[in-house]
PDB file of C-alpha atoms in Angstrom:
ATOM      1  CA  GLY U   1     -18.703 -10.318   3.629  1.00  0.00           C
ATOM      2  CA  ALA U   2     -17.911  -9.407   7.213  1.00  0.00           C
ATOM      3  CA  GLY U   3     -14.424  -8.143   7.909  1.00  0.00           C
ATOM      4  CA  VAL U   4     -12.332  -8.429  11.041  1.00  0.00           C
ATOM      5  CA  SER U   5     -14.137  -7.031  14.048  1.00  0.00           C
ATOM      6  CA  GLN U   6     -12.692  -5.943  17.370  1.00  0.00           C
ATOM      7  CA  SER U   7     -14.245  -5.021  20.671  1.00  0.00           C
ATOM      8  CA  PRO U   8     -14.378  -2.767  22.479  1.00  0.00           C
ATOM      9  CA  SER U   9     -13.527   0.054  20.097  1.00  0.00           C
ATOM     10  CA  ASN U  10     -12.360   2.190  23.006  1.00  0.00           C
ATOM     11  CA  LYS U  11     -11.288   1.239  26.505  1.00  0.00           C
ATOM     12  CA  VAL U  12     -10.235   3.536  29.324  1.00  0.00           C
ATOM     13  CA  THR U  13      -8.854   1.793  32.375  1.00  0.00           C
ATOM     14  CA  GLU U  14      -7.012   2.680  35.532  1.00  0.00           C
ATOM     15  CA  LYS U  15      -3.399   1.747  36.016  1.00  0.00           C
ATOM     16  CA  GLY U  16      -3.120  -1.675  37.619  1.00  0.00           C
ATOM     17  CA  LYS U  17      -6.391  -3.064  36.246  1.00  0.00           C
ATOM     18  CA  ASP U  18      -6.628  -6.012  33.852  1.00  0.00           C
ATOM     19  CA  VAL U  19      -8.162  -5.626  30.387  1.00  0.00           C
ATOM     20  CA  GLU U  20      -9.372  -8.063  27.738  1.00  0.00           C
ATOM     21  CA  LEU U  21      -9.477  -7.198  24.071  1.00  0.00           C
ATOM     22  CA  ARG U  22     -11.398  -9.338  21.612  1.00  0.00           C
ATOM     23  CA  CYS U  23     -10.869 -10.096  17.938  1.00  0.00           C
ATOM     24  CA  ASP U  24     -13.243 -11.859  15.537  1.00  0.00           C
ATOM     25  CA  PRO U  25     -11.336 -12.768  12.374  1.00  0.00           C
ATOM     26  CA  ILE U  26     -12.756 -13.242   8.913  1.00  0.00           C
ATOM     27  CA  SER U  27     -14.546 -16.577   8.757  1.00  0.00           C
ATOM     28  CA  GLY U  28     -12.262 -19.322   7.492  1.00  0.00           C
ATOM     29  CA  HIS U  29      -9.030 -17.410   8.005  1.00  0.00           C
ATOM     30  CA  THR U  30      -6.520 -19.712   9.614  1.00  0.00           C
ATOM     31  CA  ALA U  31      -3.979 -17.125  10.745  1.00  0.00           C
ATOM     32  CA  LEU U  32      -4.557 -14.351  13.259  1.00  0.00           C
ATOM     33  CA  TYR U  33      -2.182 -11.588  14.337  1.00  0.00           C
ATOM     34  CA  TRP U  34      -2.065  -8.971  17.050  1.00  0.00           C
ATOM     35  CA  TYR U  35      -0.158  -5.729  16.569  1.00  0.00           C
ATOM     36  CA  ARG U  36       0.177  -2.590  18.678  1.00  0.00           C
ATOM     37  CA  GLN U  37       0.351   0.939  17.290  1.00  0.00           C
ATOM     38  CA  SER U  38       1.520   3.707  19.581  1.00  0.00           C
ATOM     39  CA  LEU U  39       1.165   7.399  18.773  1.00  0.00           C
ATOM     40  CA  GLY U  40       3.427   8.270  15.848  1.00  0.00           C
ATOM     41  CA  GLN U  41       4.771   4.738  15.634  1.00  0.00           C
ATOM     42  CA  GLY U  42       4.381   1.991  13.096  1.00  0.00           C
ATOM     43  CA  LEU U  43       2.760  -1.289  13.896  1.00  0.00           C
ATOM     44  CA  GLU U  44       4.600  -3.439  16.403  1.00  0.00           C
ATOM     45  CA  PHE U  45       4.030  -7.201  16.110  1.00  0.00           C
ATOM     46  CA  LEU U  46       2.837  -8.936  19.271  1.00  0.00           C
ATOM     47  CA  ILE U  47       1.759 -12.516  18.501  1.00  0.00           C
ATOM     48  CA  TYR U  48       0.735 -14.775  15.605  1.00  0.00           C
ATOM     49  CA  PHE U  49      -1.698 -17.698  15.727  1.00  0.00           C
ATOM     50  CA  GLN U  50      -1.982 -20.467  13.184  1.00  0.00           C
ATOM     51  CA  GLY U  51      -5.149 -22.263  14.160  1.00  0.00           C
ATOM     52  CA  ASN U  52      -5.195 -22.326  17.954  1.00  0.00           C
ATOM     53  CA  SER U  53      -1.446 -22.491  18.421  1.00  0.00           C
ATOM     54  CA  ALA U  54       0.951 -19.561  18.574  1.00  0.00           C
ATOM     55  CA  PRO U  55       4.158 -20.354  16.673  1.00  0.00           C
ATOM     56  CA  ASP U  56       5.435 -16.819  17.199  1.00  0.00           C
ATOM     57  CA  LYS U  57       4.802 -14.841  20.367  1.00  0.00           C
ATOM     58  CA  SER U  58       8.119 -13.044  20.265  1.00  0.00           C
ATOM     59  CA  GLY U  59       6.566  -9.594  20.268  1.00  0.00           C
ATOM     60  CA  LEU U  60       4.727  -9.806  23.591  1.00  0.00           C
ATOM     61  CA  PRO U  61       6.473  -7.073  25.618  1.00  0.00           C
ATOM     62  CA  SER U  62       6.210  -8.683  29.043  1.00  0.00           C
ATOM     63  CA  ASP U  63       4.590 -11.518  30.953  1.00  0.00           C
ATOM     64  CA  ARG U  64       1.688  -9.185  31.698  1.00  0.00           C
ATOM     65  CA  PHE U  65       0.562  -9.786  28.121  1.00  0.00           C
ATOM     66  CA  SER U  66      -1.079 -13.031  27.051  1.00  0.00           C
ATOM     67  CA  ALA U  67      -3.334 -14.141  24.236  1.00  0.00           C
ATOM     68  CA  GLU U  68      -5.379 -17.153  23.338  1.00  0.00           C
ATOM     69  CA  ARG U  69      -7.396 -18.345  20.417  1.00  0.00           C
ATOM     70  CA  THR U  70     -10.186 -20.866  20.670  1.00  0.00           C
ATOM     71  CA  GLY U  71     -11.949 -22.922  18.026  1.00  0.00           C
ATOM     72  CA  GLY U  72      -9.615 -21.528  15.404  1.00  0.00           C
ATOM     73  CA  SER U  73     -11.636 -18.341  15.464  1.00  0.00           C
ATOM     74  CA  VAL U  74     -12.019 -15.706  18.187  1.00  0.00           C
ATOM     75  CA  SER U  75      -8.923 -14.441  19.974  1.00  0.00           C
ATOM     76  CA  THR U  76      -8.540 -12.562  23.232  1.00  0.00           C
ATOM     77  CA  LEU U  77      -5.552 -10.428  24.178  1.00  0.00           C
ATOM     78  CA  THR U  78      -5.254  -9.926  27.935  1.00  0.00           C
ATOM     79  CA  ILE U  79      -3.131  -7.289  29.617  1.00  0.00           C
ATOM     80  CA  GLN U  80      -2.713  -7.692  33.346  1.00  0.00           C
ATOM     81  CA  ARG U  81      -1.824  -4.903  35.752  1.00  0.00           C
ATOM     82  CA  THR U  82      -1.960  -2.290  33.013  1.00  0.00           C
ATOM     83  CA  GLN U  83       0.652   0.459  32.903  1.00  0.00           C
ATOM     84  CA  GLN U  84       0.489   3.862  31.228  1.00  0.00           C
ATOM     85  CA  GLU U  85       2.959   2.741  28.570  1.00  0.00           C
ATOM     86  CA  ASP U  86       0.397   0.138  27.473  1.00  0.00           C
ATOM     87  CA  SER U  87      -1.751   2.947  26.056  1.00  0.00           C
ATOM     88  CA  ALA U  88      -1.961   2.342  22.305  1.00  0.00           C
ATOM     89  CA  VAL U  89      -4.227   1.088  19.547  1.00  0.00           C
ATOM     90  CA  TYR U  90      -4.301  -2.695  19.494  1.00  0.00           C
ATOM     91  CA  LEU U  91      -4.913  -4.041  16.007  1.00  0.00           C
ATOM     92  CA  CYS U  92      -5.918  -7.523  15.020  1.00  0.00           C
ATOM     93  CA  ALA U  93      -5.492  -8.991  11.543  1.00  0.00           C
ATOM     94  CA  SER U  94      -6.310 -12.283   9.900  1.00  0.00           C
ATOM     95  CA  SER U  95      -5.180 -14.034   6.760  1.00  0.00           C
ATOM     96  CA  LEU U  96      -5.711 -17.248   4.873  1.00  0.00           C
ATOM     97  CA  VAL U  97      -2.431 -19.154   4.825  1.00  0.00           C
ATOM     98  CA  ARG U  98      -2.262 -21.543   1.910  1.00  0.00           C
ATOM     99  CA  LEU U  99       0.675 -23.472   0.547  1.00  0.00           C
ATOM    100  CA  GLY U 100       2.003 -21.936  -2.626  1.00  0.00           C
ATOM    101  CA  ALA U 101      -0.078 -18.784  -2.283  1.00  0.00           C
ATOM    102  CA  PHE U 102       0.789 -15.308  -1.094  1.00  0.00           C
ATOM    103  CA  SER U 103       0.080 -15.423   2.595  1.00  0.00           C
ATOM    104  CA  TYR U 104       0.895 -11.917   3.692  1.00  0.00           C
ATOM    105  CA  GLU U 105      -2.446 -10.405   2.723  1.00  0.00           C
ATOM    106  CA  GLN U 106      -3.462  -9.535   6.230  1.00  0.00           C
ATOM    107  CA  TYR U 107      -6.869  -7.964   6.730  1.00  0.00           C
ATOM    108  CA  PHE U 108      -6.987  -5.607   9.678  1.00  0.00           C
ATOM    109  CA  GLY U 109      -9.761  -4.746  12.063  1.00  0.00           C
ATOM    110  CA  PRO U 110     -10.451  -1.159  13.181  1.00  0.00           C
ATOM    111  CA  GLY U 111      -8.511  -1.604  16.407  1.00  0.00           C
ATOM    112  CA  THR U 112      -9.156  -1.087  20.101  1.00  0.00           C
ATOM    113  CA  ARG U 113      -7.932   2.226  21.462  1.00  0.00           C
ATOM    114  CA  LEU U 114      -6.664   1.572  24.993  1.00  0.00           C
ATOM    115  CA  THR U 115      -6.016   4.431  27.378  1.00  0.00           C
ATOM    116  CA  VAL U 116      -4.488   3.711  30.783  1.00  0.00           C
ATOM    117  CA  THR U 117      -4.939   6.555  33.263  1.00  0.00           C
TER     118      THR U 117
ATOM    119  CA  GLN J   1      18.725   0.374  14.352  1.00  0.00           C
ATOM    120  CA  LYS J   2      15.156  -0.407  13.326  1.00  0.00           C
ATOM    121  CA  GLU J   3      14.681  -3.210  10.831  1.00  0.00           C
ATOM    122  CA  VAL J   4      12.574  -0.937   8.613  1.00  0.00           C
ATOM    123  CA  GLU J   5      13.099   2.827   8.447  1.00  0.00           C
ATOM    124  CA  GLN J   6      10.552   5.216   7.008  1.00  0.00           C
ATOM    125  CA  ASP J   7      10.426   9.005   7.054  1.00  0.00           C
ATOM    126  CA  PRO J   8       7.292   9.898   9.047  1.00  0.00           C
ATOM    127  CA  GLY J   9       6.726  13.166   7.176  1.00  0.00           C
ATOM    128  CA  PRO J  10       4.243  14.800   7.140  1.00  0.00           C
ATOM    129  CA  LEU J  11       4.295  15.198   3.387  1.00  0.00           C
ATOM    130  CA  SER J  12       1.999  17.740   1.746  1.00  0.00           C
ATOM    131  CA  VAL J  13       1.536  17.925  -2.021  1.00  0.00           C
ATOM    132  CA  PRO J  14      -0.910  19.652  -4.411  1.00  0.00           C
ATOM    133  CA  GLU J  15      -3.533  17.605  -6.199  1.00  0.00           C
ATOM    134  CA  GLY J  16      -2.156  16.016  -9.369  1.00  0.00           C
ATOM    135  CA  ALA J  17       1.428  15.776  -8.085  1.00  0.00           C
ATOM    136  CA  ILE J  18       3.545  12.647  -8.256  1.00  0.00           C
ATOM    137  CA  VAL J  19       4.256  11.335  -4.769  1.00  0.00           C
ATOM    138  CA  SER J  20       7.288   9.269  -3.844  1.00  0.00           C
ATOM    139  CA  LEU J  21       7.309   7.336  -0.557  1.00  0.00           C
ATOM    140  CA  ASN J  22      10.348   5.362   0.528  1.00  0.00           C
ATOM    141  CA  CYS J  23      11.649   2.879   3.064  1.00  0.00           C
ATOM    142  CA  THR J  24      14.926   1.179   3.766  1.00  0.00           C
ATOM    143  CA  TYR J  25      15.372  -2.157   5.488  1.00  0.00           C
ATOM    144  CA  SER J  26      18.312  -3.872   7.087  1.00  0.00           C
ATOM    145  CA  ASN J  27      17.874  -7.627   6.625  1.00  0.00           C
ATOM    146  CA  SER J  28      18.670  -8.999   3.179  1.00  0.00           C
ATOM    147  CA  ALA J  29      16.648 -12.136   3.993  1.00  0.00           C
ATOM    148  CA  PHE J  30      13.342 -10.316   3.570  1.00  0.00           C
ATOM    149  CA  GLN J  31      11.483 -11.576   0.515  1.00  0.00           C
ATOM    150  CA  TYR J  32       8.097  -9.871   0.533  1.00  0.00           C
ATOM    151  CA  PHE J  33       7.526  -6.147   0.425  1.00  0.00           C
ATOM    152  CA  MET J  34       4.195  -4.487   1.001  1.00  0.00           C
ATOM    153  CA  TRP J  35       2.550  -1.106   1.155  1.00  0.00           C
ATOM    154  CA  TYR J  36      -0.442  -0.500   3.399  1.00  0.00           C
ATOM    155  CA  ARG J  37      -2.653   2.579   3.507  1.00  0.00           C
ATOM    156  CA  GLN J  38      -4.232   3.664   6.784  1.00  0.00           C
ATOM    157  CA  TYR J  39      -6.930   6.298   7.065  1.00  0.00           C
ATOM    158  CA  SER J  40      -7.391   8.067  10.365  1.00  0.00           C
ATOM    159  CA  ARG J  41      -8.876   5.810  13.062  1.00  0.00           C
ATOM    160  CA  LYS J  42      -9.069   2.855  10.680  1.00  0.00           C
ATOM    161  CA  GLY J  43      -7.079  -0.331  10.320  1.00  0.00           C
ATOM    162  CA  PRO J  44      -4.421  -0.554   7.588  1.00  0.00           C
ATOM    163  CA  GLU J  45      -5.451  -1.922   4.199  1.00  0.00           C
ATOM    164  CA  LEU J  46      -3.098  -3.659   1.780  1.00  0.00           C
ATOM    165  CA  LEU J  47      -2.381  -1.581  -1.318  1.00  0.00           C
ATOM    166  CA  MET J  48       0.286  -3.566  -3.099  1.00  0.00           C
ATOM    167  CA  TYR J  49       2.866  -6.243  -2.572  1.00  0.00           C
ATOM    168  CA  THR J  50       5.946  -7.366  -4.467  1.00  0.00           C
ATOM    169  CA  TYR J  51       8.138 -10.415  -4.206  1.00  0.00           C
ATOM    170  CA  SER J  52      11.887  -9.887  -4.575  1.00  0.00           C
ATOM    171  CA  SER J  53      13.216  -7.058  -6.751  1.00  0.00           C
ATOM    172  CA  GLY J  54      11.428  -5.212  -9.508  1.00  0.00           C
ATOM    173  CA  ASN J  55       8.436  -3.025 -10.221  1.00  0.00           C
ATOM    174  CA  LYS J  56       4.727  -3.610  -9.938  1.00  0.00           C
ATOM    175  CA  GLU J  57       2.065  -1.264 -11.234  1.00  0.00           C
ATOM    176  CA  ASP J  58      -1.599  -1.025 -10.276  1.00  0.00           C
ATOM    177  CA  GLY J  59      -3.472   1.928 -11.693  1.00  0.00           C
ATOM    178  CA  ARG J  60      -1.947   5.119 -10.321  1.00  0.00           C
ATOM    179  CA  PHE J  61       0.306   3.198  -7.912  1.00  0.00           C
ATOM    180  CA  THR J  62       3.737   1.731  -8.642  1.00  0.00           C
ATOM    181  CA  ALA J  63       5.751  -0.265  -6.109  1.00  0.00           C
ATOM    182  CA  GLN J  64       9.475  -0.652  -6.621  1.00  0.00           C
ATOM    183  CA  VAL J  65      11.997  -2.840  -4.792  1.00  0.00           C
ATOM    184  CA  ASP J  66      15.774  -2.639  -5.069  1.00  0.00           C
ATOM    185  CA  LYS J  67      17.167  -5.515  -2.999  1.00  0.00           C
ATOM    186  CA  SER J  68      20.774  -4.551  -3.740  1.00  0.00           C
ATOM    187  CA  SER J  69      20.341  -1.302  -1.836  1.00  0.00           C
ATOM    188  CA  LYS J  70      17.561  -2.578   0.457  1.00  0.00           C
ATOM    189  CA  TYR J  71      15.267   0.210  -0.691  1.00  0.00           C
ATOM    190  CA  ILE J  72      11.540   0.104  -1.389  1.00  0.00           C
ATOM    191  CA  SER J  73       9.399   2.816  -2.934  1.00  0.00           C
ATOM    192  CA  LEU J  74       5.791   3.615  -3.671  1.00  0.00           C
ATOM    193  CA  PHE J  75       4.917   6.132  -6.364  1.00  0.00           C
ATOM    194  CA  ILE J  76       1.472   7.688  -6.667  1.00  0.00           C
ATOM    195  CA  ARG J  77       0.681   9.417  -9.952  1.00  0.00           C
ATOM    196  CA  ASP J  78      -1.976  12.105 -10.344  1.00  0.00           C
ATOM    197  CA  SER J  79      -2.476  12.243  -6.576  1.00  0.00           C
ATOM    198  CA  GLN J  80      -5.986  12.940  -5.297  1.00  0.00           C
ATOM    199  CA  PRO J  81      -7.264  14.376  -2.002  1.00  0.00           C
ATOM    200  CA  SER J  82      -8.688  10.911  -1.306  1.00  0.00           C
ATOM    201  CA  ASP J  83      -5.096   9.613  -1.222  1.00  0.00           C
ATOM    202  CA  SER J  84      -4.533  11.597   1.991  1.00  0.00           C
ATOM    203  CA  ALA J  85      -3.655   8.936   4.559  1.00  0.00           C
ATOM    204  CA  THR J  86      -0.709   7.348   6.311  1.00  0.00           C
ATOM    205  CA  TYR J  87       1.276   4.951   4.139  1.00  0.00           C
ATOM    206  CA  LEU J  88       3.091   2.101   5.836  1.00  0.00           C
ATOM    207  CA  CYS J  89       5.725  -0.062   4.236  1.00  0.00           C
ATOM    208  CA  ALA J  90       6.097  -3.603   5.535  1.00  0.00           C
ATOM    209  CA  VAL J  91       8.433  -6.500   4.936  1.00  0.00           C
ATOM    210  CA  GLY J  92       7.974 -10.198   5.455  1.00  0.00           C
ATOM    211  CA  PRO J  93      10.394 -13.101   5.654  1.00  0.00           C
ATOM    212  CA  GLY J  94      10.331 -15.924   3.151  1.00  0.00           C
ATOM    213  CA  ASN J  95       8.073 -18.178   5.219  1.00  0.00           C
ATOM    214  CA  GLN J  96       4.407 -18.853   4.664  1.00  0.00           C
ATOM    215  CA  GLY J  97       2.472 -16.374   6.718  1.00  0.00           C
ATOM    216  CA  GLY J  98       3.892 -14.945   9.895  1.00  0.00           C
ATOM    217  CA  LYS J  99       4.530 -11.486  11.171  1.00  0.00           C
ATOM    218  CA  LEU J 100       5.083  -8.380   9.138  1.00  0.00           C
ATOM    219  CA  ILE J 101       7.628  -5.770  10.131  1.00  0.00           C
ATOM    220  CA  PHE J 102       6.330  -2.273   9.540  1.00  0.00           C
ATOM    221  CA  GLY J 103       7.937   1.089   8.997  1.00  0.00           C
ATOM    222  CA  GLN J 104       6.807   4.038  11.065  1.00  0.00           C
ATOM    223  CA  GLY J 105       4.452   5.267   8.329  1.00  0.00           C
ATOM    224  CA  THR J 106       4.463   8.466   6.261  1.00  0.00           C
ATOM    225  CA  GLU J 107       1.547  10.850   6.670  1.00  0.00           C
ATOM    226  CA  LEU J 108       0.500  12.207   3.273  1.00  0.00           C
ATOM    227  CA  SER J 109      -1.795  15.149   2.642  1.00  0.00           C
ATOM    228  CA  VAL J 110      -2.958  15.962  -0.890  1.00  0.00           C
ATOM    229  CA  LYS J 111      -4.330  19.489  -1.112  1.00  0.00           C
ATOM    230  CA  PRO J 112      -7.065  20.308  -3.650  1.00  0.00           C
TER     231      PRO J 112
END
C-alpha cells in the first residue's frame, strides 16, 4: 500500500518568506508526527497529532512554526519568516495508535529538504 | 546533556564483520527502545524495538537493552554492503504513542 508522502521534496526559499510543507500519512493512521533533521544531527521532535488535535507541540522551536491537521489525515507544517537556521530536512511520520498494542512503529516519509538562502 | 547520546562515527568495517552500535540515555523512565535504519536521502525505517531490559534477535540483528546502566546496543552479524546506512537509536516513554527521542545516528559503511 501507499506509504507516507511529503511535498515538496525540495524547497529553496529566501530568508523572510513563509513556507508550507505537506504530509499525507498512511490511510487509517491516527497519529502523525513532525520531526526535523539538521545536517549531522539526529531527528528532533516538533509536534504530534492524535486525530486533529495536538497533545504535544513541545518541540516547535518558536512561534514562527505552526502545524495543523484536518480530517484526521493531511497535515501542513508552516514556517513563517524563515531564517537560515530553519534549513533542514523536515520528516513526517504516522502510526496506528491502539490500546494494548505497540504504538511506536512510526512510518516515515522521505522528507522535505528545506534550504533558506 | 542530551537525553540520548550516540557516537556519530563514521564506522567502517569489512564485509562479514560483526558490528556493534551503542547508545546511552539519561532518563530511567524510558520504556521502549528502538533502532531505525536510514539510507541516504530516505526516511528512517524501523528495524527493531524492545520493551524494558533484555535481548531481541531478528535474523542477523540483535538488540540489547541494559536499563541498569541505561545502555542500548544493536549488533549486526555477517555484515553486508547493503547494511551501509545511518543507524539511529530512539527511546520512547511508557505512554501510548507520542514522540520518540533519537540519538544523533551512527554512519556505518560495510566495505566489500
